[in-house]
PDB file of C-alpha atoms in Angstrom:
ATOM      1  CA  UNK A 167     184.488 -14.325 212.766  1.00 44.00           C
ATOM      2  CA  UNK A 168     183.292 -11.133 211.950  1.00 47.00           C
ATOM      3  CA  UNK A 169     179.949  -9.978 212.053  1.00 48.00           C
ATOM      4  CA  UNK A 170     178.834  -8.535 208.870  1.00 48.00           C
ATOM      5  CA  UNK A 171     177.843  -4.956 209.895  1.00 49.00           C
ATOM      6  CA  UNK A 172     174.099  -4.239 208.886  1.00 51.00           C
ATOM      7  CA  UNK A 173     174.028  -0.863 206.600  1.00 52.00           C
ATOM      8  CA  UNK A 174     170.898   1.483 208.045  1.00 56.00           C
ATOM      9  CA  UNK A 175     167.942   1.720 205.923  1.00 55.00           C
ATOM     10  CA  UNK A 176     167.609   4.813 203.749  1.00 56.00           C
ATOM     11  CA  UNK A 177     165.321   7.392 205.242  1.00 54.00           C
ATOM     12  CA  UNK A 178     162.451   7.901 202.656  1.00 56.00           C
ATOM     13  CA  UNK A 179     162.829  11.260 201.557  1.00 51.00           C
ATOM     14  CA  UNK A 180     159.197  13.579 201.155  1.00 55.00           C
ATOM     15  CA  UNK A 181     158.508  15.641 198.447  1.00 48.00           C
ATOM     16  CA  UNK A 182     158.210  19.304 200.020  1.00 49.00           C
ATOM     17  CA  UNK A 183     154.919  20.769 197.930  1.00 57.00           C
ATOM     18  CA  UNK A 184     155.295  24.407 197.884  1.00 63.00           C
ATOM     19  CA  UNK A 185     152.131  26.524 197.622  1.00 66.00           C
ATOM     20  CA  UNK A 186     151.894  28.286 194.464  1.00 71.00           C
ATOM     21  CA  UNK A 187     151.591  32.287 194.548  1.00 70.00           C
ATOM     22  CA  UNK A 188     147.872  31.912 193.774  1.00 77.00           C
ATOM     23  CA  UNK A 189     146.665  29.263 196.398  1.00 81.00           C
ATOM     24  CA  UNK A 190     148.523  31.289 198.637  1.00 81.00           C
ATOM     25  CA  UNK A 191     147.202  34.807 197.856  1.00 77.00           C
ATOM     26  CA  UNK A 192     143.475  33.328 197.737  1.00 81.00           C
ATOM     27  CA  UNK A 193     144.496  31.747 201.444  1.00 83.00           C
ATOM     28  CA  UNK A 194     145.958  34.793 202.892  1.00 81.00           C
ATOM     29  CA  UNK A 195     142.877  36.845 201.419  1.00 82.00           C
ATOM     30  CA  UNK A 196     140.064  35.033 202.498  1.00 84.00           C
ATOM     31  CA  UNK A 197     141.712  35.136 206.041  1.00 86.00           C
ATOM     32  CA  UNK A 198     140.433  38.886 206.092  1.00 83.00           C
ATOM     33  CA  UNK A 199     136.815  39.125 206.550  1.00 88.00           C
ATOM     34  CA  UNK A 200     136.748  42.423 206.193  1.00 89.00           C
ATOM     35  CA  UNK A 201     138.311  42.412 202.626  1.00 89.00           C
ATOM     36  CA  UNK A 202     135.587  39.636 202.310  1.00 92.00           C
ATOM     37  CA  UNK A 203     132.663  41.841 203.620  1.00 93.00           C
ATOM     38  CA  UNK A 204     133.735  44.863 201.467  1.00 91.00           C
ATOM     39  CA  UNK A 205     134.143  42.553 198.294  1.00 92.00           C
ATOM     40  CA  UNK A 206     130.599  41.424 199.118  1.00 93.00           C
ATOM     41  CA  UNK A 207     129.252  44.849 199.489  1.00 93.00           C
ATOM     42  CA  UNK A 208     130.589  45.754 196.244  1.00 92.00           C
ATOM     43  CA  UNK A 209     129.477  43.085 194.427  1.00 93.00           C
ATOM     44  CA  UNK A 210     125.763  43.624 195.838  1.00 93.00           C
ATOM     45  CA  UNK A 211     126.079  47.088 194.761  1.00 92.00           C
ATOM     46  CA  UNK A 212     127.302  46.610 191.080  1.00 91.00           C
ATOM     47  CA  UNK A 213     124.841  44.097 190.335  1.00 93.00           C
ATOM     48  CA  UNK A 214     121.918  46.348 191.795  1.00 91.00           C
ATOM     49  CA  UNK A 215     123.540  49.116 189.408  1.00 90.00           C
ATOM     50  CA  UNK A 216     123.389  46.745 186.440  1.00 91.00           C
ATOM     51  CA  UNK A 217     119.847  45.744 187.246  1.00 91.00           C
ATOM     52  CA  UNK A 218     118.457  48.687 188.039  1.00 89.00           C
ATOM     53  CA  UNK A 219     115.697  48.040 185.449  1.00 89.00           C
ATOM     54  CA  UNK A 220     114.813  45.041 186.632  1.00 90.00           C
ATOM     55  CA  UNK A 221     114.600  45.637 190.594  1.00 89.00           C
ATOM     56  CA  UNK A 222     112.458  48.957 190.282  1.00 88.00           C
ATOM     57  CA  UNK A 223     109.189  49.333 188.283  1.00 88.00           C
ATOM     58  CA  UNK A 224     109.665  53.300 188.072  1.00 88.00           C
ATOM     59  CA  UNK A 225     112.250  55.326 185.568  1.00 87.00           C
ATOM     60  CA  UNK A 226     114.753  57.622 187.044  1.00 85.00           C
ATOM     61  CA  UNK A 227     113.029  60.597 186.045  1.00 84.00           C
ATOM     62  CA  UNK A 228     109.776  59.143 185.952  1.00 84.00           C
ATOM     63  CA  UNK A 229     107.012  61.414 187.827  1.00 82.00           C
ATOM     64  CA  UNK A 230     103.890  60.321 190.362  1.00 80.00           C
ATOM     65  CA  UNK A 231     101.928  64.104 189.314  1.00 79.00           C
ATOM     66  CA  UNK A 232      99.621  63.199 192.324  1.00 79.00           C
ATOM     67  CA  UNK A 233     102.692  63.659 195.112  1.00 79.00           C
ATOM     68  CA  UNK A 234     104.413  66.509 193.356  1.00 82.00           C
ATOM     69  CA  UNK A 235     105.488  69.185 195.199  1.00 79.00           C
ATOM     70  CA  UNK A 236     106.219  68.004 198.908  1.00 83.00           C
ATOM     71  CA  UNK A 237     108.842  64.886 199.410  1.00 87.00           C
ATOM     72  CA  UNK A 238     107.052  61.721 200.411  1.00 86.00           C
ATOM     73  CA  UNK A 239     108.355  59.823 203.748  1.00 88.00           C
ATOM     74  CA  UNK A 240     109.393  56.081 202.652  1.00 88.00           C
ATOM     75  CA  UNK A 241     106.379  53.507 202.646  1.00 87.00           C
ATOM     76  CA  UNK A 242     105.842  50.215 201.234  1.00 89.00           C
ATOM     77  CA  UNK A 243     104.962  51.279 197.752  1.00 88.00           C
ATOM     78  CA  UNK A 244     108.186  53.846 197.805  1.00 87.00           C
ATOM     79  CA  UNK A 245     111.007  52.103 199.994  1.00 89.00           C
ATOM     80  CA  UNK A 246     113.013  55.074 200.315  1.00 89.00           C
ATOM     81  CA  UNK A 247     110.633  57.855 199.818  1.00 87.00           C
ATOM     82  CA  UNK A 248     110.128  60.536 197.078  1.00 89.00           C
ATOM     83  CA  UNK A 249     111.466  63.745 196.146  1.00 87.00           C
ATOM     84  CA  UNK A 250     109.459  66.968 195.324  1.00 86.00           C
ATOM     85  CA  UNK A 251     109.003  65.967 191.860  1.00 87.00           C
ATOM     86  CA  UNK A 252     107.593  62.647 192.448  1.00 86.00           C
ATOM     87  CA  UNK A 253     110.547  60.819 191.785  1.00 90.00           C
ATOM     88  CA  UNK A 254     110.816  57.431 193.318  1.00 90.00           C
ATOM     89  CA  UNK A 255     114.111  57.949 195.375  1.00 90.00           C
ATOM     90  CA  UNK A 256     115.255  54.307 195.436  1.00 91.00           C
ATOM     91  CA  UNK A 257     115.250  54.047 191.348  1.00 91.00           C
ATOM     92  CA  UNK A 258     117.258  57.318 191.473  1.00 92.00           C
ATOM     93  CA  UNK A 259     119.608  55.601 193.794  1.00 93.00           C
ATOM     94  CA  UNK A 260     120.317  52.734 192.266  1.00 93.00           C
ATOM     95  CA  UNK A 261     120.709  54.390 188.738  1.00 92.00           C
ATOM     96  CA  UNK A 262     122.832  56.953 190.901  1.00 91.00           C
ATOM     97  CA  UNK A 263     125.265  53.873 191.264  1.00 91.00           C
ATOM     98  CA  UNK A 264     125.688  53.347 187.927  1.00 90.00           C
ATOM     99  CA  UNK A 265     127.460  56.863 187.279  1.00 89.00           C
ATOM    100  CA  UNK A 266     129.276  56.765 190.718  1.00 89.00           C
ATOM    101  CA  UNK A 267     130.817  53.090 189.993  1.00 91.00           C
ATOM    102  CA  UNK A 268     131.268  53.891 186.189  1.00 91.00           C
ATOM    103  CA  UNK A 269     133.014  57.245 187.388  1.00 90.00           C
ATOM    104  CA  UNK A 270     134.917  56.196 189.877  1.00 89.00           C
ATOM    105  CA  UNK A 271     136.378  52.538 188.696  1.00 91.00           C
ATOM    106  CA  UNK A 272     137.033  53.945 185.451  1.00 92.00           C
ATOM    107  CA  UNK A 273     139.260  56.880 186.450  1.00 92.00           C
ATOM    108  CA  UNK A 274     141.064  54.996 188.563  1.00 91.00           C
ATOM    109  CA  UNK A 275     142.004  52.913 186.070  1.00 92.00           C
ATOM    110  CA  UNK A 276     143.122  55.843 183.650  1.00 93.00           C
ATOM    111  CA  UNK A 277     144.844  57.091 186.975  1.00 92.00           C
ATOM    112  CA  UNK A 278     146.660  53.433 186.888  1.00 92.00           C
ATOM    113  CA  UNK A 279     147.931  53.139 183.701  1.00 93.00           C
ATOM    114  CA  UNK A 280     149.375  56.930 183.472  1.00 93.00           C
ATOM    115  CA  UNK A 281     150.977  56.610 186.945  1.00 92.00           C
ATOM    116  CA  UNK A 282     152.457  53.455 186.023  1.00 92.00           C
ATOM    117  CA  UNK A 283     153.894  54.241 182.555  1.00 92.00           C
ATOM    118  CA  UNK A 284     155.436  57.539 184.284  1.00 93.00           C
ATOM    119  CA  UNK A 285     156.868  55.476 187.277  1.00 91.00           C
ATOM    120  CA  UNK A 286     157.875  52.173 185.274  1.00 90.00           C
ATOM    121  CA  UNK A 287     160.334  55.019 183.232  1.00 91.00           C
ATOM    122  CA  UNK A 288     161.367  57.150 185.485  1.00 90.00           C
ATOM    123  CA  UNK A 289     162.361  54.425 187.481  1.00 88.00           C
ATOM    124  CA  UNK A 290     164.204  52.568 184.982  1.00 87.00           C
ATOM    125  CA  UNK A 291     165.640  54.922 183.180  1.00 88.00           C
ATOM    126  CA  UNK A 292     166.885  57.147 186.207  1.00 85.00           C
ATOM    127  CA  UNK A 293     168.495  60.381 184.580  1.00 85.00           C
ATOM    128  CA  UNK A 294     167.308  63.303 183.596  1.00 91.00           C
ATOM    129  CA  UNK A 295     164.045  61.155 182.366  1.00 90.00           C
ATOM    130  CA  UNK A 296     163.760  60.329 186.458  1.00 89.00           C
ATOM    131  CA  UNK A 297     164.381  63.704 187.334  1.00 91.00           C
ATOM    132  CA  UNK A 298     162.152  65.674 184.621  1.00 93.00           C
ATOM    133  CA  UNK A 299     159.183  63.329 185.131  1.00 92.00           C
ATOM    134  CA  UNK A 300     159.336  63.310 189.020  1.00 91.00           C
ATOM    135  CA  UNK A 301     159.448  67.391 189.173  1.00 92.00           C
ATOM    136  CA  UNK A 302     156.752  67.632 186.955  1.00 92.00           C
ATOM    137  CA  UNK A 303     154.599  64.780 189.666  1.00 91.00           C
ATOM    138  CA  UNK A 304     155.598  67.041 192.808  1.00 90.00           C
ATOM    139  CA  UNK A 305     154.405  70.292 191.013  1.00 89.00           C
ATOM    140  CA  UNK A 306     151.014  68.605 190.119  1.00 87.00           C
ATOM    141  CA  UNK A 307     151.245  67.055 193.824  1.00 86.00           C
ATOM    142  CA  UNK A 308     152.113  70.697 195.320  1.00 86.00           C
ATOM    143  CA  UNK A 309     148.378  71.786 194.326  1.00 83.00           C
ATOM    144  CA  UNK A 310     145.202  70.392 196.255  1.00 82.00           C
ATOM    145  CA  UNK A 311     143.037  68.526 194.065  1.00 80.00           C
ATOM    146  CA  UNK A 312     139.561  69.188 194.502  1.00 80.00           C
ATOM    147  CA  UNK A 313     140.141  72.626 193.643  1.00 83.00           C
ATOM    148  CA  UNK A 314     142.495  72.112 190.686  1.00 81.00           C
ATOM    149  CA  UNK A 315     139.732  69.317 189.386  1.00 82.00           C
ATOM    150  CA  UNK A 316     136.597  72.301 190.041  1.00 81.00           C
ATOM    151  CA  UNK A 317     138.402  74.244 187.927  1.00 82.00           C
ATOM    152  CA  UNK A 318     138.488  72.184 185.227  1.00 81.00           C
ATOM    153  CA  UNK A 319     135.506  70.749 185.549  1.00 78.00           C
ATOM    154  CA  UNK A 320     134.190  74.475 185.971  1.00 75.00           C
ATOM    155  CA  UNK A 321     135.763  76.037 182.587  1.00 80.00           C
ATOM    156  CA  UNK A 322     134.545  72.946 180.835  1.00 77.00           C
ATOM    157  CA  UNK A 323     131.218  71.594 182.358  1.00 73.00           C
ATOM    158  CA  UNK A 324     132.190  67.951 181.855  1.00 71.00           C
ATOM    159  CA  UNK A 325     129.455  64.604 180.343  1.00 80.00           C
ATOM    160  CA  UNK A 326     130.183  61.438 182.240  1.00 84.00           C
ATOM    161  CA  UNK A 327     132.986  60.512 179.873  1.00 86.00           C
ATOM    162  CA  UNK A 328     134.541  64.087 179.937  1.00 86.00           C
ATOM    163  CA  UNK A 329     134.663  63.812 183.925  1.00 86.00           C
ATOM    164  CA  UNK A 330     136.186  60.561 184.208  1.00 89.00           C
ATOM    165  CA  UNK A 331     139.208  61.701 181.693  1.00 88.00           C
ATOM    166  CA  UNK A 332     139.425  65.016 183.855  1.00 86.00           C
ATOM    167  CA  UNK A 333     139.410  62.779 187.486  1.00 88.00           C
ATOM    168  CA  UNK A 334     141.831  60.079 185.813  1.00 89.00           C
ATOM    169  CA  UNK A 335     144.223  62.485 184.085  1.00 87.00           C
ATOM    170  CA  UNK A 336     144.521  64.639 187.541  1.00 86.00           C
ATOM    171  CA  UNK A 337     144.818  61.223 189.973  1.00 86.00           C
ATOM    172  CA  UNK A 338     147.879  59.458 188.744  1.00 89.00           C
ATOM    173  CA  UNK A 339     150.401  60.765 190.923  1.00 89.00           C
ATOM    174  CA  UNK A 340     150.356  58.971 193.588  1.00 88.00           C
ATOM    175  CA  UNK A 341     150.549  55.580 191.752  1.00 90.00           C
ATOM    176  CA  UNK A 342     153.676  56.814 189.475  1.00 91.00           C
ATOM    177  CA  UNK A 343     155.807  57.847 192.642  1.00 91.00           C
ATOM    178  CA  UNK A 344     154.913  54.276 193.891  1.00 90.00           C
ATOM    179  CA  UNK A 345     155.603  52.139 190.972  1.00 90.00           C
ATOM    180  CA  UNK A 346     159.157  53.893 190.664  1.00 91.00           C
ATOM    181  CA  UNK A 347     160.147  53.243 193.675  1.00 89.00           C
ATOM    182  CA  UNK A 348     159.521  49.394 192.763  1.00 87.00           C
ATOM    183  CA  UNK A 349     161.243  49.875 189.613  1.00 88.00           C
ATOM    184  CA  UNK A 350     164.311  51.641 191.827  1.00 86.00           C
ATOM    185  CA  UNK A 351     164.642  48.522 193.650  1.00 84.00           C
ATOM    186  CA  UNK A 352     163.866  46.003 190.859  1.00 83.00           C
ATOM    187  CA  UNK A 353     165.814  46.996 188.242  1.00 81.00           C
ATOM    188  CA  UNK A 354     169.114  45.671 189.710  1.00 80.00           C
ATOM    189  CA  UNK A 355     168.104  42.115 190.673  1.00 81.00           C
ATOM    190  CA  UNK A 356     169.513  38.552 189.087  1.00 82.00           C
ATOM    191  CA  UNK A 357     167.161  37.975 186.301  1.00 80.00           C
ATOM    192  CA  UNK A 358     166.839  41.394 184.822  1.00 79.00           C
ATOM    193  CA  UNK A 359     170.457  41.374 184.830  1.00 80.00           C
ATOM    194  CA  UNK A 360     170.084  38.410 183.269  1.00 84.00           C
ATOM    195  CA  UNK A 361     167.560  39.511 180.460  1.00 78.00           C
ATOM    196  CA  UNK A 362     169.566  42.604 180.002  1.00 79.00           C
ATOM    197  CA  UNK A 363     172.459  40.690 179.020  1.00 82.00           C
ATOM    198  CA  UNK A 364     170.526  38.010 176.695  1.00 80.00           C
ATOM    199  CA  UNK A 365     169.228  41.034 175.052  1.00 79.00           C
ATOM    200  CA  UNK A 366     166.440  42.174 176.218  1.00 75.00           C
ATOM    201  CA  UNK A 367     164.743  45.093 174.445  1.00 80.00           C
ATOM    202  CA  UNK A 368     163.679  48.044 177.475  1.00 77.00           C
ATOM    203  CA  UNK A 369     160.161  47.474 176.906  1.00 80.00           C
ATOM    204  CA  UNK A 370     160.615  43.772 177.148  1.00 83.00           C
ATOM    205  CA  UNK A 371     162.692  43.917 180.477  1.00 83.00           C
ATOM    206  CA  UNK A 372     160.403  46.658 181.845  1.00 83.00           C
ATOM    207  CA  UNK A 373     157.182  45.339 181.258  1.00 83.00           C
ATOM    208  CA  UNK A 374     157.556  41.544 180.870  1.00 82.00           C
ATOM    209  CA  UNK A 375     160.367  41.187 184.158  1.00 81.00           C
ATOM    210  CA  UNK A 376     160.022  44.362 186.419  1.00 84.00           C
ATOM    211  CA  UNK A 377     156.076  45.262 186.305  1.00 84.00           C
ATOM    212  CA  UNK A 378     154.646  41.738 186.906  1.00 82.00           C
ATOM    213  CA  UNK A 379     157.228  41.881 190.435  1.00 81.00           C
ATOM    214  CA  UNK A 380     155.895  45.182 191.672  1.00 81.00           C
ATOM    215  CA  UNK A 381     152.230  44.504 190.748  1.00 82.00           C
ATOM    216  CA  UNK A 382     150.930  43.906 194.413  1.00 80.00           C
ATOM    217  CA  UNK A 383     151.106  47.851 195.428  1.00 83.00           C
ATOM    218  CA  UNK A 384     149.819  48.465 191.838  1.00 87.00           C
ATOM    219  CA  UNK A 385     146.751  46.345 192.621  1.00 86.00           C
ATOM    220  CA  UNK A 386     146.368  48.256 195.984  1.00 84.00           C
ATOM    221  CA  UNK A 387     146.449  51.465 195.114  1.00 86.00           C
ATOM    222  CA  UNK A 388     144.463  51.054 192.528  1.00 88.00           C
ATOM    223  CA  UNK A 389     141.613  50.317 194.509  1.00 87.00           C
ATOM    224  CA  UNK A 390     142.119  52.921 196.796  1.00 84.00           C
ATOM    225  CA  UNK A 391     141.551  54.853 194.170  1.00 88.00           C
ATOM    226  CA  UNK A 392     138.722  53.930 192.960  1.00 89.00           C
ATOM    227  CA  UNK A 393     136.859  55.045 196.524  1.00 87.00           C
ATOM    228  CA  UNK A 394     138.864  58.602 196.298  1.00 88.00           C
ATOM    229  CA  UNK A 395     137.538  59.150 192.741  1.00 89.00           C
ATOM    230  CA  UNK A 396     134.092  57.937 194.016  1.00 89.00           C
ATOM    231  CA  UNK A 397     134.575  60.655 196.776  1.00 88.00           C
ATOM    232  CA  UNK A 398     135.692  63.460 194.178  1.00 88.00           C
ATOM    233  CA  UNK A 399     132.811  62.660 191.469  1.00 86.00           C
ATOM    234  CA  UNK A 400     130.458  63.335 194.593  1.00 87.00           C
ATOM    235  CA  UNK A 401     131.777  66.107 195.529  1.00 86.00           C
ATOM    236  CA  UNK A 402     131.915  67.657 192.546  1.00 85.00           C
ATOM    237  CA  UNK A 403     128.130  66.827 191.916  1.00 85.00           C
ATOM    238  CA  UNK A 404     127.033  68.306 195.116  1.00 84.00           C
ATOM    239  CA  UNK A 405     128.799  71.471 194.370  1.00 82.00           C
ATOM    240  CA  UNK A 406     126.843  71.111 190.746  1.00 80.00           C
ATOM    241  CA  UNK A 407     130.266  70.849 188.761  1.00 81.00           C
ATOM    242  CA  UNK A 408     129.615  67.318 187.721  1.00 80.00           C
ATOM    243  CA  UNK A 409     126.961  65.083 186.236  1.00 81.00           C
ATOM    244  CA  UNK A 410     123.548  67.486 186.069  1.00 81.00           C
ATOM    245  CA  UNK A 411     120.632  66.288 186.809  1.00 79.00           C
ATOM    246  CA  UNK A 412     117.879  64.839 186.171  1.00 81.00           C
ATOM    247  CA  UNK A 413     120.633  61.992 185.709  1.00 84.00           C
ATOM    248  CA  UNK A 414     121.128  61.148 189.173  1.00 88.00           C
ATOM    249  CA  UNK A 415     124.780  60.533 190.584  1.00 89.00           C
ATOM    250  CA  UNK A 416     124.926  59.881 194.337  1.00 90.00           C
ATOM    251  CA  UNK A 417     126.817  63.392 194.699  1.00 88.00           C
ATOM    252  CA  UNK A 418     123.834  65.919 193.018  1.00 87.00           C
ATOM    253  CA  UNK A 419     121.313  63.569 195.194  1.00 90.00           C
ATOM    254  CA  UNK A 420     123.249  65.141 198.108  1.00 89.00           C
ATOM    255  CA  UNK A 421     123.205  68.346 196.767  1.00 87.00           C
ATOM    256  CA  UNK A 422     119.127  68.521 195.653  1.00 87.00           C
ATOM    257  CA  UNK A 423     118.501  66.793 198.694  1.00 88.00           C
ATOM    258  CA  UNK A 424     120.274  69.966 200.882  1.00 85.00           C
ATOM    259  CA  UNK A 425     117.224  72.401 200.675  1.00 87.00           C
ATOM    260  CA  UNK A 426     114.929  69.353 202.477  1.00 86.00           C
ATOM    261  CA  UNK A 427     117.620  68.457 205.392  1.00 84.00           C
ATOM    262  CA  UNK A 428     114.531  69.643 207.726  1.00 86.00           C
ATOM    263  CA  UNK A 429     111.321  68.410 206.259  1.00 83.00           C
ATOM    264  CA  UNK A 430     112.839  65.236 204.127  1.00 87.00           C
ATOM    265  CA  UNK A 431     115.913  63.986 205.579  1.00 89.00           C
ATOM    266  CA  UNK A 432     115.396  60.319 204.026  1.00 88.00           C
ATOM    267  CA  UNK A 433     116.272  62.041 200.704  1.00 90.00           C
ATOM    268  CA  UNK A 434     120.183  63.045 201.750  1.00 90.00           C
ATOM    269  CA  UNK A 435     119.983  60.169 204.542  1.00 91.00           C
ATOM    270  CA  UNK A 436     120.105  57.142 201.699  1.00 91.00           C
ATOM    271  CA  UNK A 437     122.608  58.167 199.048  1.00 91.00           C
ATOM    272  CA  UNK A 438     125.264  59.449 201.799  1.00 91.00           C
ATOM    273  CA  UNK A 439     124.777  56.365 203.290  1.00 92.00           C
ATOM    274  CA  UNK A 440     125.496  54.312 199.594  1.00 92.00           C
ATOM    275  CA  UNK A 441     128.902  56.685 199.444  1.00 91.00           C
ATOM    276  CA  UNK A 442     129.813  55.809 202.824  1.00 91.00           C
ATOM    277  CA  UNK A 443     129.258  51.997 202.514  1.00 93.00           C
ATOM    278  CA  UNK A 444     130.965  52.017 199.131  1.00 92.00           C
ATOM    279  CA  UNK A 445     134.138  53.562 199.811  1.00 90.00           C
ATOM    280  CA  UNK A 446     134.631  51.856 203.112  1.00 92.00           C
ATOM    281  CA  UNK A 447     133.976  48.919 200.943  1.00 92.00           C
ATOM    282  CA  UNK A 448     136.704  49.620 198.691  1.00 91.00           C
ATOM    283  CA  UNK A 449     138.843  50.349 201.800  1.00 88.00           C
ATOM    284  CA  UNK A 450     138.912  47.622 203.333  1.00 90.00           C
ATOM    285  CA  UNK A 451     139.135  45.509 200.201  1.00 89.00           C
ATOM    286  CA  UNK A 452     142.447  47.174 199.555  1.00 85.00           C
ATOM    287  CA  UNK A 453     143.919  46.485 202.759  1.00 84.00           C
ATOM    288  CA  UNK A 454     143.117  43.247 202.770  1.00 85.00           C
ATOM    289  CA  UNK A 455     144.593  42.938 199.096  1.00 84.00           C
ATOM    290  CA  UNK A 456     147.703  44.755 200.757  1.00 81.00           C
ATOM    291  CA  UNK A 457     148.289  42.078 203.354  1.00 78.00           C
ATOM    292  CA  UNK A 458     147.502  39.105 200.518  1.00 79.00           C
ATOM    293  CA  UNK A 459     150.049  40.469 197.708  1.00 76.00           C
ATOM    294  CA  UNK A 460     152.603  41.401 201.065  1.00 67.00           C
ATOM    295  CA  UNK A 461     155.685  39.040 199.815  1.00 58.00           C
ATOM    296  CA  UNK A 462     156.325  38.565 203.938  1.00 56.00           C
ATOM    297  CA  UNK A 463     153.098  36.205 204.265  1.00 56.00           C
TER     298      UNK A 463
END
C-alpha cells in the first residue's frame, strides 16, 4: 500500500495595513517636541491677541493721568509697567500682537501664492517662459529685501493693509524657485504623462496632479516666511516706516522704548521677547513640518 501524503495546511496570509499619509504625518510631527512647543506658543499668542479686550481692563491708548510723564515699573496693577504717557504696557503688547501676527501671516500667504504661481508656470512650461520668469526672479533676489521695502514704505507711508501687500509682493522669490524645482522634477512622472495622454488641461495637470505632490516644501516655506515677515514688519515699525502710533505693534513699541533704555528697560524687554519667542516658535514649527512632510520618513 502506498501512503497518502498529506499536503501541508495553508499558511494564513495576514493583511498588511497601510498607514494613511495623514496618520504618518501626525505620528512624525508629534515626535518633534520643539515643533509641538512652537505650535503651543503660537496658539497661545494668537488667543491672547484675539482675546485682548477680555484679558485686560485697559484700552491700548488709554492713559492714567496720575502717572503721566515717567514710565512706571511692573506692578500688580500693571504687570509690564506703563510708558511715559501712562498707558499700560501689557495692553499695548497684546494689541500689538494683533498687528504683528496678522501682518506676518497675511503677507506670508500672499508671498506663497505669488511664488507658487510663478514657480509652477516656470517649472511646468519651461522654455522661454521659464527663462523670463526666473531671470526676473534673480533680478529681484539680487536687491536686498530690507532696503527695498524701506524705500517703498518711505514713498507710500503704508497702512496695515498696504504694508501686508508690500511685504507679500516683495517676498515671493524663494518660494518661486522652490516650486519651480519641484515642478521640474514632477512633470515627467508617470501619472502626469497619463493625465496628459487622457487629455487633461495644463491647469488641471499643474494644480490637480503636480501641486499636491509638491505641497510639503511649500507649507514649510510658508511657515518660515511668517517669521521673516514678522521680523521685517518689526524692523520697519522700529524705523518709523511701518504702522504709525498710536496703533501699537511690537516694532513701534521698541521704537518708543529706545529713548528709555536706561531708566525703563522693561518697555523694550517685553515686546522684544515677544518677537523672539514668536520667531523661534515659527522656526521650530517649520522644522517639525519639514520632517513630517519629508517622503523619506
